[in-house]
XYZ file of C-alpha atoms in Angstrom:
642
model
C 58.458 60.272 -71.008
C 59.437 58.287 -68.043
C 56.775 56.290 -65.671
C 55.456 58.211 -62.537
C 57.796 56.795 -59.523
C 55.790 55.018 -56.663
C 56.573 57.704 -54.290
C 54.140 60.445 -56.972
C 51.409 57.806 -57.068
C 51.633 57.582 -53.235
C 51.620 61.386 -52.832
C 48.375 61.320 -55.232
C 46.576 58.995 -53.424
C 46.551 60.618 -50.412
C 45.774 63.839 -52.244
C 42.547 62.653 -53.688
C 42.037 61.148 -50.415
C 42.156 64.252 -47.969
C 40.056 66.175 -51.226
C 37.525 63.295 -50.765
C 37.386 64.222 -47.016
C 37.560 67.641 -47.045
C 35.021 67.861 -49.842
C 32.593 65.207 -47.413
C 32.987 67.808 -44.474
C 32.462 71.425 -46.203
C 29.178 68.852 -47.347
C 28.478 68.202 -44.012
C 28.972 71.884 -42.854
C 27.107 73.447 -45.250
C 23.703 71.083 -44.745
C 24.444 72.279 -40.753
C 24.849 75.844 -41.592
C 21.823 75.505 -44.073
C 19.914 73.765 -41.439
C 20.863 76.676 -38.551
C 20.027 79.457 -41.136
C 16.078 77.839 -41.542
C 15.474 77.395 -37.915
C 16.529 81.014 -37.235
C 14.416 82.733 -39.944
C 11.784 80.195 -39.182
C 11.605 78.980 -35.456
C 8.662 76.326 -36.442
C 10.915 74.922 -39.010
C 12.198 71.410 -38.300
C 13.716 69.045 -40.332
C 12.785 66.390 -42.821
C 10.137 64.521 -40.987
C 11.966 60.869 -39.225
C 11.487 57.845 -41.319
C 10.520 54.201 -40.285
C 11.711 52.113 -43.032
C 10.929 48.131 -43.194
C 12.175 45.820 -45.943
C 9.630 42.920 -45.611
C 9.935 39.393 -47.948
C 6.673 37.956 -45.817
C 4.954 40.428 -44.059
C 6.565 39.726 -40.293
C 8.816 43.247 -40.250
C 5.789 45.587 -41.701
C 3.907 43.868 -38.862
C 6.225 45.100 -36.536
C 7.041 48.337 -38.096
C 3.620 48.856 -37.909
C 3.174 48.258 -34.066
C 6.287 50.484 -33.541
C 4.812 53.445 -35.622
C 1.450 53.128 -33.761
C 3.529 53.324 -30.431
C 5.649 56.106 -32.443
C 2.177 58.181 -32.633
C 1.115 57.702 -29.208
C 3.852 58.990 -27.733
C 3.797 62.244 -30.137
C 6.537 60.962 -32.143
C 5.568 61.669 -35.669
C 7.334 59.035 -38.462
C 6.812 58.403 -42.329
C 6.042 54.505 -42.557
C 7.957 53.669 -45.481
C 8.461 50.555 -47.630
C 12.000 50.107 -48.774
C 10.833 49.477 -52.245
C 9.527 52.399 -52.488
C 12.454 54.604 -50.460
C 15.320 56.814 -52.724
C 18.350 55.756 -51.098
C 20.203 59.110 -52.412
C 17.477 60.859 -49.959
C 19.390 59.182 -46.847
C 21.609 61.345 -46.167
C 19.204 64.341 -45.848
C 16.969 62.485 -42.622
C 17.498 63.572 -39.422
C 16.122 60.408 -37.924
C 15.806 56.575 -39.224
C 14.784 53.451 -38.007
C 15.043 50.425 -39.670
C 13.354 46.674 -39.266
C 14.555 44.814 -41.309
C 14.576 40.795 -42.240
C 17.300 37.997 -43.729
C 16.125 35.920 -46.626
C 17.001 32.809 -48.911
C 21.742 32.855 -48.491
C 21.413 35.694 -46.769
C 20.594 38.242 -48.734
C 18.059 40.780 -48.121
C 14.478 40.991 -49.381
C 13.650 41.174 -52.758
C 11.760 44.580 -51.520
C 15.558 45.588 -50.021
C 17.895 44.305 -51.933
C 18.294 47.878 -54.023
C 18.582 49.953 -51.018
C 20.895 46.921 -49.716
C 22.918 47.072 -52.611
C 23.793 50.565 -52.560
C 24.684 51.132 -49.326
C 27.598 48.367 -49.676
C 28.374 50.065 -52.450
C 28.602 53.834 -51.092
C 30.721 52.337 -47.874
C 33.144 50.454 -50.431
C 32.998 53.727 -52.827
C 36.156 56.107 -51.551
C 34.480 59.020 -53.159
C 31.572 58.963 -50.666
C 33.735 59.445 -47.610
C 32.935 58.345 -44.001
C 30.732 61.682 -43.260
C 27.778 61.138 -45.775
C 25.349 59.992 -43.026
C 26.831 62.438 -40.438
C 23.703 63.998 -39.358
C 21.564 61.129 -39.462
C 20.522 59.353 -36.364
C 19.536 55.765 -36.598
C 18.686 52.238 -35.424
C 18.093 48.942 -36.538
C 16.273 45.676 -35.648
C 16.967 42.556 -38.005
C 14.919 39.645 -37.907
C 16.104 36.378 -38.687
C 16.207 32.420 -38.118
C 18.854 31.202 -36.262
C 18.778 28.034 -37.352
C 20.771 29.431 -40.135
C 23.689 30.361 -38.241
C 25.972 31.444 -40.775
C 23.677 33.749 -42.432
C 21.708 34.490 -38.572
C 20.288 38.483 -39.314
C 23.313 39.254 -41.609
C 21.112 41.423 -43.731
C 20.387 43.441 -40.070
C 23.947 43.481 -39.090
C 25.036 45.011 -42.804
C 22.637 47.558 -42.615
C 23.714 48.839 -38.710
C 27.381 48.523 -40.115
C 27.147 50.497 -43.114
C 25.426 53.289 -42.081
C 28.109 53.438 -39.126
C 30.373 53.598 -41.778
C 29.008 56.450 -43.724
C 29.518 58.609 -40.641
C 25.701 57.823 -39.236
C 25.001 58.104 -35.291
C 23.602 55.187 -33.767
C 21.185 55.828 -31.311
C 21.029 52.443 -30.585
C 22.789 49.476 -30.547
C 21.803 46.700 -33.081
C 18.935 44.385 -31.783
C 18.043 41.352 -33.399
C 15.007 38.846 -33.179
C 15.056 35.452 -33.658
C 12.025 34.042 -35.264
C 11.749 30.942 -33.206
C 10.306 32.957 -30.479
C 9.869 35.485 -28.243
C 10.445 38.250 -31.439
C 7.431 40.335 -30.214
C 8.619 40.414 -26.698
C 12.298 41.385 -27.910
C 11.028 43.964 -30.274
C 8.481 45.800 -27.785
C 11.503 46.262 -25.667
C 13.624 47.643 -28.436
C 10.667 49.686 -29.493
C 9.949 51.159 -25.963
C 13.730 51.938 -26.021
C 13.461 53.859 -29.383
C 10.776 55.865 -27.447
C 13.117 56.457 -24.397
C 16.133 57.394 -26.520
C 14.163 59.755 -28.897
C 12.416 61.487 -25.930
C 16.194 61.552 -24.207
C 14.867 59.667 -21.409
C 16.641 56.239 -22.121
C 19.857 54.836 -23.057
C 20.318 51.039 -23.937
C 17.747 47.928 -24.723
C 15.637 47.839 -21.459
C 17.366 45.053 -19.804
C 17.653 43.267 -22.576
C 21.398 42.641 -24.221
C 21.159 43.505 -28.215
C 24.564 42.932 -30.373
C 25.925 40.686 -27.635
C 29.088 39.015 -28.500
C 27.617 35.453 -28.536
C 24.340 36.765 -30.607
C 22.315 35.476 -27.698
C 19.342 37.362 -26.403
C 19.108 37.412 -22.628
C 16.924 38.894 -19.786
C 19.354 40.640 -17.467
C 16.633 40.946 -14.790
C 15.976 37.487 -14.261
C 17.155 37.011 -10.561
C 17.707 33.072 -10.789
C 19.669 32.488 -13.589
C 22.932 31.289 -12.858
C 25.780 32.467 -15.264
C 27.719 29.723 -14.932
C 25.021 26.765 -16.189
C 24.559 26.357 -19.472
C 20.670 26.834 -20.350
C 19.614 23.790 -22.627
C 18.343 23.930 -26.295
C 22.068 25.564 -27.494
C 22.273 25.428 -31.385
C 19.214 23.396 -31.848
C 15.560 24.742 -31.235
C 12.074 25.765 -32.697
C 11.731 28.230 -35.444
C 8.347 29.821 -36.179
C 8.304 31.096 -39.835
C 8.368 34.725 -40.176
C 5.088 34.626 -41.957
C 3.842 33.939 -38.458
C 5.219 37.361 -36.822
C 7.623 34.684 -34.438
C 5.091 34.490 -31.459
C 6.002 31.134 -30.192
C 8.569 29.881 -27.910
C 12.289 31.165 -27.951
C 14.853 28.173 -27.303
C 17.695 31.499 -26.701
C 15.200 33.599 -24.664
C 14.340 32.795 -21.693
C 11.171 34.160 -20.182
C 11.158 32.117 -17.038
C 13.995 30.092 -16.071
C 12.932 27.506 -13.480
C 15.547 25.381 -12.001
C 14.697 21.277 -11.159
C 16.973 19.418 -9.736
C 19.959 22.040 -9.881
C 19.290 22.130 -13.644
C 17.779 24.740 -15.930
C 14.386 23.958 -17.699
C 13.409 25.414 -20.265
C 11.055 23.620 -21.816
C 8.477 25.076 -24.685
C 5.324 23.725 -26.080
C 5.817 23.324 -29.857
C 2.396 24.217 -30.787
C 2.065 28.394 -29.675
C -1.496 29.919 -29.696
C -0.551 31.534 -33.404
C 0.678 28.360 -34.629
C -2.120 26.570 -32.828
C -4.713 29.153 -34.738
C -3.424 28.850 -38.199
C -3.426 25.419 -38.086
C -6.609 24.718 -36.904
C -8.070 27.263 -39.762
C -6.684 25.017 -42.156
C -8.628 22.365 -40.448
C -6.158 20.848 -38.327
C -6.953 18.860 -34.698
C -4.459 19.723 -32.779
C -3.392 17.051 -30.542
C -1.634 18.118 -26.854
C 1.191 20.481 -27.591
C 2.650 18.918 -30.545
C 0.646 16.733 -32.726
C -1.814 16.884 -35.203
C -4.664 15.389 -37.341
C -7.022 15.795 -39.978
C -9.489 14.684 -42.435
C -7.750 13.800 -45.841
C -10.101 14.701 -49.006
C -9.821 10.991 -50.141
C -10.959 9.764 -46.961
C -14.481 12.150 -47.379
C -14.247 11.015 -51.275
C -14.705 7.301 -50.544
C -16.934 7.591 -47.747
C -19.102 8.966 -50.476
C -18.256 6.227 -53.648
C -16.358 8.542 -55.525
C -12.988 6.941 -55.472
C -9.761 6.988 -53.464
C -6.178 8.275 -53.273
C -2.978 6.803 -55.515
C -2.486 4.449 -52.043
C -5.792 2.379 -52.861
C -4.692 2.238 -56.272
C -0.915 1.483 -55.553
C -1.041 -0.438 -52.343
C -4.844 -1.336 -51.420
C -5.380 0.729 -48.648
C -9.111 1.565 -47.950
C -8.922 5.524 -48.115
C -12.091 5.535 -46.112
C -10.760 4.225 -43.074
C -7.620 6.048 -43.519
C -6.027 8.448 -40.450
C -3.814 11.138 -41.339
C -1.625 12.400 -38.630
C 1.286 13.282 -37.136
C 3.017 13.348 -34.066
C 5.561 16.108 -34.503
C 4.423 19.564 -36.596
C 8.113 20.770 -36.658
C 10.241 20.103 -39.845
C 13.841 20.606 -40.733
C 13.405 21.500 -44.122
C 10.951 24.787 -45.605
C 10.176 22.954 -48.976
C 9.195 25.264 -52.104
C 5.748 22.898 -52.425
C 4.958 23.173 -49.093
C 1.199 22.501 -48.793
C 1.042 24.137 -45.706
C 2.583 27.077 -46.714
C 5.222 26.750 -43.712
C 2.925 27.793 -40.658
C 4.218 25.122 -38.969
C 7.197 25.284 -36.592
C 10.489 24.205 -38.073
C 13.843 22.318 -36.105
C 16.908 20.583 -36.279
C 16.478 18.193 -33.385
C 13.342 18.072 -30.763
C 13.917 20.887 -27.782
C 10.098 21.084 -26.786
C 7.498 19.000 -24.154
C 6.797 15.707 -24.910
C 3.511 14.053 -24.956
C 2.868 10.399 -24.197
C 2.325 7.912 -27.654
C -0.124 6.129 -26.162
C -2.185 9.767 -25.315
C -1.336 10.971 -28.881
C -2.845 7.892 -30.307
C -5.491 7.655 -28.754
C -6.592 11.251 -28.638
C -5.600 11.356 -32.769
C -8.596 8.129 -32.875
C -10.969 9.908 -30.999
C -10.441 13.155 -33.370
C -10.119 11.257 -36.123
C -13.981 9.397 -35.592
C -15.364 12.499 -34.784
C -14.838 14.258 -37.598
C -16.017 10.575 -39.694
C -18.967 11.158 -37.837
C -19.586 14.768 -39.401
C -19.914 12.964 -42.793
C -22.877 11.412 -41.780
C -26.074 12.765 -44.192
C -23.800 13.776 -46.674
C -24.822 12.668 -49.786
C -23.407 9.473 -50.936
C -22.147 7.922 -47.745
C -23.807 4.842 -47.361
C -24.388 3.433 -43.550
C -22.250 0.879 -44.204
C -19.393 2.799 -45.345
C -19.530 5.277 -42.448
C -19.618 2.310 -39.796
C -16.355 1.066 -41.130
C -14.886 4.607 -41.481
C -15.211 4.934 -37.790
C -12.787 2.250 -37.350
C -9.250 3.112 -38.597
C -7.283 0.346 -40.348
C -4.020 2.515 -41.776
C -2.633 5.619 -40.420
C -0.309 7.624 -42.827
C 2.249 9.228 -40.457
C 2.212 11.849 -43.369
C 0.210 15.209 -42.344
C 3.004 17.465 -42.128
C 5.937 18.235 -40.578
C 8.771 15.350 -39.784
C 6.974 12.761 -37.576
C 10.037 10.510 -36.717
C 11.834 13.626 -35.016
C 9.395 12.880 -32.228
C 11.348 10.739 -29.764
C 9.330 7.967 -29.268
C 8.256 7.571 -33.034
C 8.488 3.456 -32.408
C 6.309 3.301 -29.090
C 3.837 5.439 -31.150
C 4.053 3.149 -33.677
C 3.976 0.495 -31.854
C 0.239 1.653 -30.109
C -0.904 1.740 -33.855
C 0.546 -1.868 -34.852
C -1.257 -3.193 -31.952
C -4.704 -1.699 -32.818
C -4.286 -3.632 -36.226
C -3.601 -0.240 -38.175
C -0.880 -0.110 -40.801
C 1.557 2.654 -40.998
C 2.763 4.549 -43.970
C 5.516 6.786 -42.842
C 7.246 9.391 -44.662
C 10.631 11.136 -43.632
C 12.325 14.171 -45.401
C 15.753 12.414 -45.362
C 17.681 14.563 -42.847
C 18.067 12.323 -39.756
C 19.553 9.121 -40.697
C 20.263 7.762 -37.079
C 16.595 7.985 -36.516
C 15.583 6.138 -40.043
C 18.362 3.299 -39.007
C 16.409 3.293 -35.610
C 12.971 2.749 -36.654
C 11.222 -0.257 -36.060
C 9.415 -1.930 -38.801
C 6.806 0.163 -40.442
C 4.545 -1.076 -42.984
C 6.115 0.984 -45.478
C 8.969 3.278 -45.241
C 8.935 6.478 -47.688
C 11.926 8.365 -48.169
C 10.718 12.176 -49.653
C 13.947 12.418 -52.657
C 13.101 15.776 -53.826
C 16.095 16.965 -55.672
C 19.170 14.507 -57.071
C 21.957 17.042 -56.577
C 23.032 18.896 -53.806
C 22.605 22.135 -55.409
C 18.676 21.912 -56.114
C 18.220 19.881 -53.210
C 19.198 22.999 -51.623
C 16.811 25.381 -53.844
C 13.833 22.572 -53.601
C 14.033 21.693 -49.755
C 15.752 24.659 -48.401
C 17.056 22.653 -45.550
C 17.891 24.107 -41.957
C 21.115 21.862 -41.293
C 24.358 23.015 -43.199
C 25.194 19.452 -43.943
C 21.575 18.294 -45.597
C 23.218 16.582 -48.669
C 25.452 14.074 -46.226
C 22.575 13.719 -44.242
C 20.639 13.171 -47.488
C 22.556 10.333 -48.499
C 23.044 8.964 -44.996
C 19.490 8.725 -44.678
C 19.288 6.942 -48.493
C 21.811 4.267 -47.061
C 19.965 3.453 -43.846
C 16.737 2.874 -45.642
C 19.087 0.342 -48.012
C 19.118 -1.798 -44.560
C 15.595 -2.029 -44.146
C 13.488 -5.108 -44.556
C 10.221 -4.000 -44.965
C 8.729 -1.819 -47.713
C 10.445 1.373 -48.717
C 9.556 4.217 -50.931
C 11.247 6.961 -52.369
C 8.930 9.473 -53.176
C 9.845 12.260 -55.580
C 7.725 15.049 -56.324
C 8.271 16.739 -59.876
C 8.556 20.835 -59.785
C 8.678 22.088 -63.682
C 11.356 24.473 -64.031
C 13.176 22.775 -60.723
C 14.178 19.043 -60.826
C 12.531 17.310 -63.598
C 15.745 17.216 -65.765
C 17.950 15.821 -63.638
C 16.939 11.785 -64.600
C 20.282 10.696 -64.959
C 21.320 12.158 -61.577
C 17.894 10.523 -59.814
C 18.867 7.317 -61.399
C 22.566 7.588 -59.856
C 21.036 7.727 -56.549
C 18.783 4.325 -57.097
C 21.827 2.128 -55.731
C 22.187 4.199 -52.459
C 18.877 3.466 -50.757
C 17.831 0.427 -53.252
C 14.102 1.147 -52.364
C 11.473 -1.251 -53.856
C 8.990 1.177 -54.807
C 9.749 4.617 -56.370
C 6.549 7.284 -56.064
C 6.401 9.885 -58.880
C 4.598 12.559 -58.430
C 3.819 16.287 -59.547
C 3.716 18.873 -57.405
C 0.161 19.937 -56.120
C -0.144 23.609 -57.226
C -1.329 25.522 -52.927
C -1.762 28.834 -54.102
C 0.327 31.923 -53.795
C 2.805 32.407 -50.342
C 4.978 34.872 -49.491
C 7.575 32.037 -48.678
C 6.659 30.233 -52.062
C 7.747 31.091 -55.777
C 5.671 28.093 -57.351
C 3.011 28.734 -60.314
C 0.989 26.736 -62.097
C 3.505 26.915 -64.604
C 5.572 24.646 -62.406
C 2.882 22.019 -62.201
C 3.419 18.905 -64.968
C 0.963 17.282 -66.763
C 0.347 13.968 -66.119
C 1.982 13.413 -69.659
C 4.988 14.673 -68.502
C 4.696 12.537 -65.180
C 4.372 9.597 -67.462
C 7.636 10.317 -69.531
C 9.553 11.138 -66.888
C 8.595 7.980 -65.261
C 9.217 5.817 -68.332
C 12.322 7.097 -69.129
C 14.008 6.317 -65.434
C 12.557 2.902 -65.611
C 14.529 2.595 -69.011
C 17.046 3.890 -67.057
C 17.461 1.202 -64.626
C 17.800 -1.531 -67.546
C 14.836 -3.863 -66.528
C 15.508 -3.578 -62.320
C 12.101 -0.886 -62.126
C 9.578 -1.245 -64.744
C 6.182 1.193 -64.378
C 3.336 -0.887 -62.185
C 0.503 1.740 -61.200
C -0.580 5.193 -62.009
C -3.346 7.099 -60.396
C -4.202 10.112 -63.174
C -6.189 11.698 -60.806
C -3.290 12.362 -58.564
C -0.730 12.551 -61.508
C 1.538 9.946 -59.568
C 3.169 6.677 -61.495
C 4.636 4.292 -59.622
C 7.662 1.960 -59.961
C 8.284 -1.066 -59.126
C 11.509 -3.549 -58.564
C 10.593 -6.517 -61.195
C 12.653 -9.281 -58.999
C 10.307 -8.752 -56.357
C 7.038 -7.760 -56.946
C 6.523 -8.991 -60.785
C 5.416 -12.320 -60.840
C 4.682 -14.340 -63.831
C 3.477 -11.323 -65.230
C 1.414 -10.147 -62.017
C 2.337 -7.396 -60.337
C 2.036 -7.622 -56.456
C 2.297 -3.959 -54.825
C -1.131 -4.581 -53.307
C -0.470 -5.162 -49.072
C -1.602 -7.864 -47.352
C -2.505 -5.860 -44.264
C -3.610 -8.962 -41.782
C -0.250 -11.161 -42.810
C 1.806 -7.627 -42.044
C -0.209 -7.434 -38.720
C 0.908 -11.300 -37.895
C 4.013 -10.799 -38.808
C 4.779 -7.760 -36.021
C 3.158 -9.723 -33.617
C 5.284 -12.852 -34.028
C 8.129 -11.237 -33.370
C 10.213 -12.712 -35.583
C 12.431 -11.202 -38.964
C 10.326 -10.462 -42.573
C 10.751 -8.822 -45.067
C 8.472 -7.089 -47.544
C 8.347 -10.680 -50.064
C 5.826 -11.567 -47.092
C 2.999 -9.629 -47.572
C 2.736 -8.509 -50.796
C -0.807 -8.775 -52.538
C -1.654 -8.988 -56.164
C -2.255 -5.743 -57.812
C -5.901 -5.697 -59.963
C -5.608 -4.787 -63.246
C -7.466 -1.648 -63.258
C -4.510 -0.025 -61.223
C -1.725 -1.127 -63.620
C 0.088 1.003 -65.336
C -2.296 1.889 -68.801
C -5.193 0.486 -67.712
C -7.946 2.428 -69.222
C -9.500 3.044 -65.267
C -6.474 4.980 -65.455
C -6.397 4.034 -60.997
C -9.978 4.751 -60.302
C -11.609 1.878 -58.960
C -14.450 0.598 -61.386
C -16.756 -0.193 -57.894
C -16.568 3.327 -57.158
C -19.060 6.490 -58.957
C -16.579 8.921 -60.578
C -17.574 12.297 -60.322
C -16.556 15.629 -61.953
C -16.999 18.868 -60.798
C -19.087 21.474 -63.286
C -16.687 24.458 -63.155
C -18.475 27.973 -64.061
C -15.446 30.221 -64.464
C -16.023 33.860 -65.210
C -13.981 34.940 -68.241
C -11.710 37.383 -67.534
C-alpha cells in the first residue's frame, strides 16, 4: 500500500478544519437558539448570572474586585464575586458576562490561585479542536495589575488573559486596562470600573479619559490641559513601586495627576513615603522622617539599656548597642528579598525619582526621634540612670533599617553630618549600584549584603528589580575590593535556598576581598503573602557554625572564625593577615582614632583603628558573645499544646 500523497493530507487538514468550525458554530447556534427558546416561554428568564473573577497572589486584586462589585451593586448590577481557585474553567463558555482583575507574579506567571484557569485557556486557544467561537457569547473585560519595574514580564499575565479569550471568539467590551503598582492603581482602576458601569448600562464606550492598551503601555490623563506632547515627562523607565500587598496607593512615576511645568520643564515629583506606606510603617513602629526616611528603636538598643546584653555588633565590633541609632535615609529598595523583615511594605526602585530632603534635616530630625523614644525607656525595669543618660546621646548609627540607604543622593553629606557629631556608621548596601559603592566616602564599615553565590538563586533569594542584578552584583563586589576602610560581606543563610553553595561563596571571596565576612541565619518574620519562608528554612546555630567552619577551611588559612554571637546565630570571619595578631584577634573598633582619622583628612585604612577583641566574644568562648557585665535573661514561654 502506497503512502498518502501530500496533496490527500492537505485536503484532510482542511477537512477536519472546516468540521472543527462548523461543529464550533452549530455549538454556538444551538446555546442562542436554546437561550431564545427560555426567554420566550419564560420572559423573567435571564441568563447565567455575570461573574467577577479575581486571581489574587497578595490580596491587592480581591481588594479591588471587591470595590468594583460594591460599585457593581449600587448601580443594580448584580455579579458573582468569584475566586479563580475556586472557578470551573469548562463553565466559561456558558457566562454571558465576565470581568476579570487579575495580577502578574514571580517570571511572569500568574498566581498560584490562577495559574489552572491560566493554563487552560492557553491551552484551549492553542487546541484546534476548540475553534475560535467557544467564547462567542461571552462578553468580557480585563484589568491586570502589575510592576513595571519588571518590564519584560509588565502585566503579561493581564495581557494573556484579554488575548485568549479574544481568541476563543469572546467580545470585549472593553479594551485591556492595566495598573501599575507604583502608583496611582486605585485612581486607574475607579476609572476602568466606572467605565464597566457605563458600558454595561450602554451608556459608555472607552476608559473615561484615560488611554488603556496604549501602544507604549503608558497610562495617561487625556484631560490634562497643560501637558505638552512633545516633552518628555521625567521618571521614564525608572520610578517607585509600591508592593501589591499595599493595594498601589502611592505615587505613579507613568501617571501623572498634575503636571506642573517650572522653568519650561515638566515636574513631576512624588513623595516616596504615601499615607498607606506612611501607615504601615509607622504600625510596625517606624518614625518616619520627612517624605523619605526612617527610624526606629532596635530591640538590642532597649535590651542593653536594661543589662541584658547586646547585638552580634557589641560582640563583633564593640559598639555600645545602647547608644545605637538605627535609620535610614531612603525606604525604597531595588531588590524584594524572600527574608524580608519588613515583609516588603516599603516602596521599591531602580534609581531615586522622588523629593529630596536635606541630610542635615534628616539627621537631625532622625536624633531628635531617636532620644525620644530613649526617653520612653525610662522606669522600665532594669535601666539604670546612668545607662539612659548615655543612651540619649548616640555614638553609632547603623545606616541599616531597611530599604537601600545609599540610593539617596546625598548618602556622603548625610554621612558626613553623622561623622561630625562623633557617631560611627555601619552601612549596608544590597549590591546593585556599584557607581554609588565606588562613590562613597569613607564609612566606618562598609557591608556588602551577598545573599546568594550564583546568579540563579541570587535571583530566587533577592528577587531583584534590574534585569542585569548579577553584573551589577559583581560590579558592586569589585568596587568594595577598592575600599580602604572596613568592609563586610554579610550573608544570610536560608535552609533549603543557599546554604549549599560553599564552594561557589568561596569563588566570590577574591572579587570584593572584604576583611570581615558576617554569617548569619535568616530571622524567621512570620507568614506574608509575598514570602514562602518557614521555620523550616531557619538553621540552627549548629549549622551556622559548620557552614562557617567549612568556608574558612575553604580559604586555606586567609579567614579563620573570630566571633560568634549564639544569640543572634551569626559567626564571624576574619582575614588572619590583618586582624590576628600574635594570637589576638582585633575586630573590636577604635571609634575615637576612626573619628580622628576623618577629621584629619588624610588616607587610612582599616589597620588604623582596629581594637583588640575580649575573649568572651571569640569564637568558642563559653559566653558564647554575651557580655559577662551584662544580666542574661530568658523568657518563661507558656505554650498551649496543641
Amino acid at each position: 500500500m502506497s503512502p498518502p500523497s501530500t496533496l490527500t493530507i492537505t485536503t484532510h487538514l482542511t477537512l477536519l478544519t472546516l468540521l472543527t468550525a462548523a461543529t464550533s458554530y452549530l455549538f454556538y447556534k444551538s446555546r442562542r437558539l436554546k437561550l431564545l427558546k427560555l426567554q420566550s416561554l419564560n420572559p423573567n428568564f435571564s441568563p447565567r448570572k455575570p461573574k467577577l473573577i479575581y486571581v489574587s497572589q497578595t490580596g491587592t486584586c480581591k481588594t479591588l474586585a471587591h470595590r468594583l462589585h460594591a460599585l457593581l451593586a449600587s448601580s443594580n448590577l448584580l455579579f458573582d464575586l468569584v475566586d479563580s481557585k475556586d472557578y470551573e474553567p469548562e463553565e466559561l463558555h456558558k457566562e454571558s458576562v465576565v470581568l476579570v482583575v487579575v495580577s502578574t507574579w514571580e517570571n511572569g506567571s500568574a498566581p498560584s490561585s490562577g495559574r489552572f484557569l491560566a493554563d487552560w485557556l492557553s491551552e484551549s486557544v492553542s487546541d484546534f479542536r476548540v475553534g475560535n467561537l467557544l467564547l462567542s457569547g461571552v462578553k468580557f473585560a480585563v484589568f491586570g495589575v502589575g510592576s513595571r519595574m519588571y518590564d519584560e514580564t509588565y502585566n503579561v499575565v493581564g495581557r494573556e488573559f484579554s488575548k485568549g479569550m479574544r481568541a476563543l471568539g469572546g467580545a470585549e467590551v472593553l479594551g485591556f486596562c492595566e495598573g501599575d503598582v507604583d502608583g496611582e492603581l486605585d485612581e486607574v482602576f475607579d476609572a476602568w470600573s466606572r467605565d464597566v458601569v457605563g458600558v454595561l448600562k450602554g451608556g459608555v464606550e472607552g476608559n473615561g479619559g484615560f488611554v488603556c492598551d496604549a501602544s507604549d503601555d503608558e497610562v495617561v490623563d487625556e484631560d490634562e490641559d497643560d501637558y505638552d506632547e512633545e516633552e518628555d515627562v521625567e521618571g521614564g523607565e525608572e520610578g517607585i513601586v509600591d508592593l501589591e500587598d499595599l493595594a498601589g496607593r502611592g505615587p505613579s512615576r507613568n501617571f501623572v495627576v498634575e503636571v506642573k511645568k517650572v522653568n519650561g520643564k515638566v515636574n513631576g515629583e512624588k513623595e516616596m513615603v504615601t499615607p498607606v506606606i506612611r501607615a504601615s510603617l509607622v504600625k510596625q513602629g517606624y518614625k518616619i522622617i520627612g517624605s523619605h526616611s526612617g527610624v526606629k528603636l532596635c530591640r538590642w538598643t532597649k535590651s542593653q539599656l536594661r543589662g541584658r546584653g547586646g547585638c552580634y555588633k557589641h560582640s563583633f565590633y564593640g559598639i555600645e548597642s545602647h547608644r545605637c541609632m538605627e535609620a535610614t535615609p531612603s525606604l525604597a529598595c531595588a531588590n524584594k528579598c524572600v527574608f524580608c523583615w519588613r515583609h516588603h511594605t516599603n516602596p521599591v526602585g531602580k534609581s531615586w525619582q522622588w523629593k529630596m530632603d536635606d541630610p542635615l534635616d534628616i539627621v537631625n530630625t532622625a536624633i531628635d526621634l531617636h532620644t525620644k523614644m530613649i526617653k520612653q525607656m525610662k522606669g522600665v525595669p532594669g535601666v539604670k540612670a546612668e545607662r539612659l543618660l548615655e543612651g540619649l546621646s548616640p555614638r553609632h548609627c547603623a545606616l541599616s533599617l531597611v530599604g537601600e540607604p545609599i540610593m539617596y543622593p546625598e548618602i556622603n553629606s548625610l554621612v558626613d553630618e553623622l561623622h561630625q557629631r562623633r557617631i560611627s556608621t555601619f552601612l549596608v548596601t544590597n549590591a546593585q549600584f556599584p557607581e554609588k559603592i565606588k562613590a562613597l566616602r569613607p564609612i566606618t564599615q562598609l557591608y556588602v549584603s551577598v545573599d546568594a553565590a550564583t546568579k540563579e538563586s541570587l535571583k530566587a533569594v533577592d528577587r531583584p528589580l534590574f534585569g542585569d542584578f548579577w553584573e551589577r552584583f559583581l560590579d558592586s563586589l569589585k568596587s568594595l575590593r577598592e575600599k580602604k576602610q572596613r568592609t563586610v560581606y554579610r550573608l544570610t543563610l536560608v535552609k533549603g535556598w543557599n546554604t549549599e553553595e560553599i564552594d561557589a561563596y568561596y569563588s566570590l571571596f577574591d572579587v570584593g576581598d572584604p576583611d570581615f565576612i558576617e554569617i548569619k541565619g535568616v530571622t524567621y518574620c512570620g507568614s506574608s503573602a509575598t514570602s514562602k519562608l518557614t521555620m523550616e528554612n531557619v538553621p540552627w546555630h549548629a549549622d551556622v557554625k559548620s557552614f562557617s567552619e567549612a568556608l574558612a577551611e575553604k580559604s586555606k588559612g586567609v579567614y579563620e572564625v573570630a566571633c560568634e554571637h549564639v544569640h543572634s546565630c551569626c559567626v564571624l570571619l576574619a582575614k588572619v593577615d590583618k586582624f590576628k595578631i600574635n594570637g589576638q584577634w582585633y575586630t573590636w573598633i577604635d571609634y575615637e582614632k576612626f573619628h580622628d582619622l576623618v577629621a584629619a583628612g588624610k588616607p587610612f585604612d582599616s589597620k588604623d583603628y582596629m581594637a583588640p577583641t575580649p575573649s568572651w566574644a571569640a569564637y568558642g568562648a563559653e559566653e558564647g558573645g554575651f557580655d559577662p557585665k551584662q544580666i542574661r535573661f530568658k523568657k518563661e514561654r507558656h505554650h498551649k499544646a496543641k
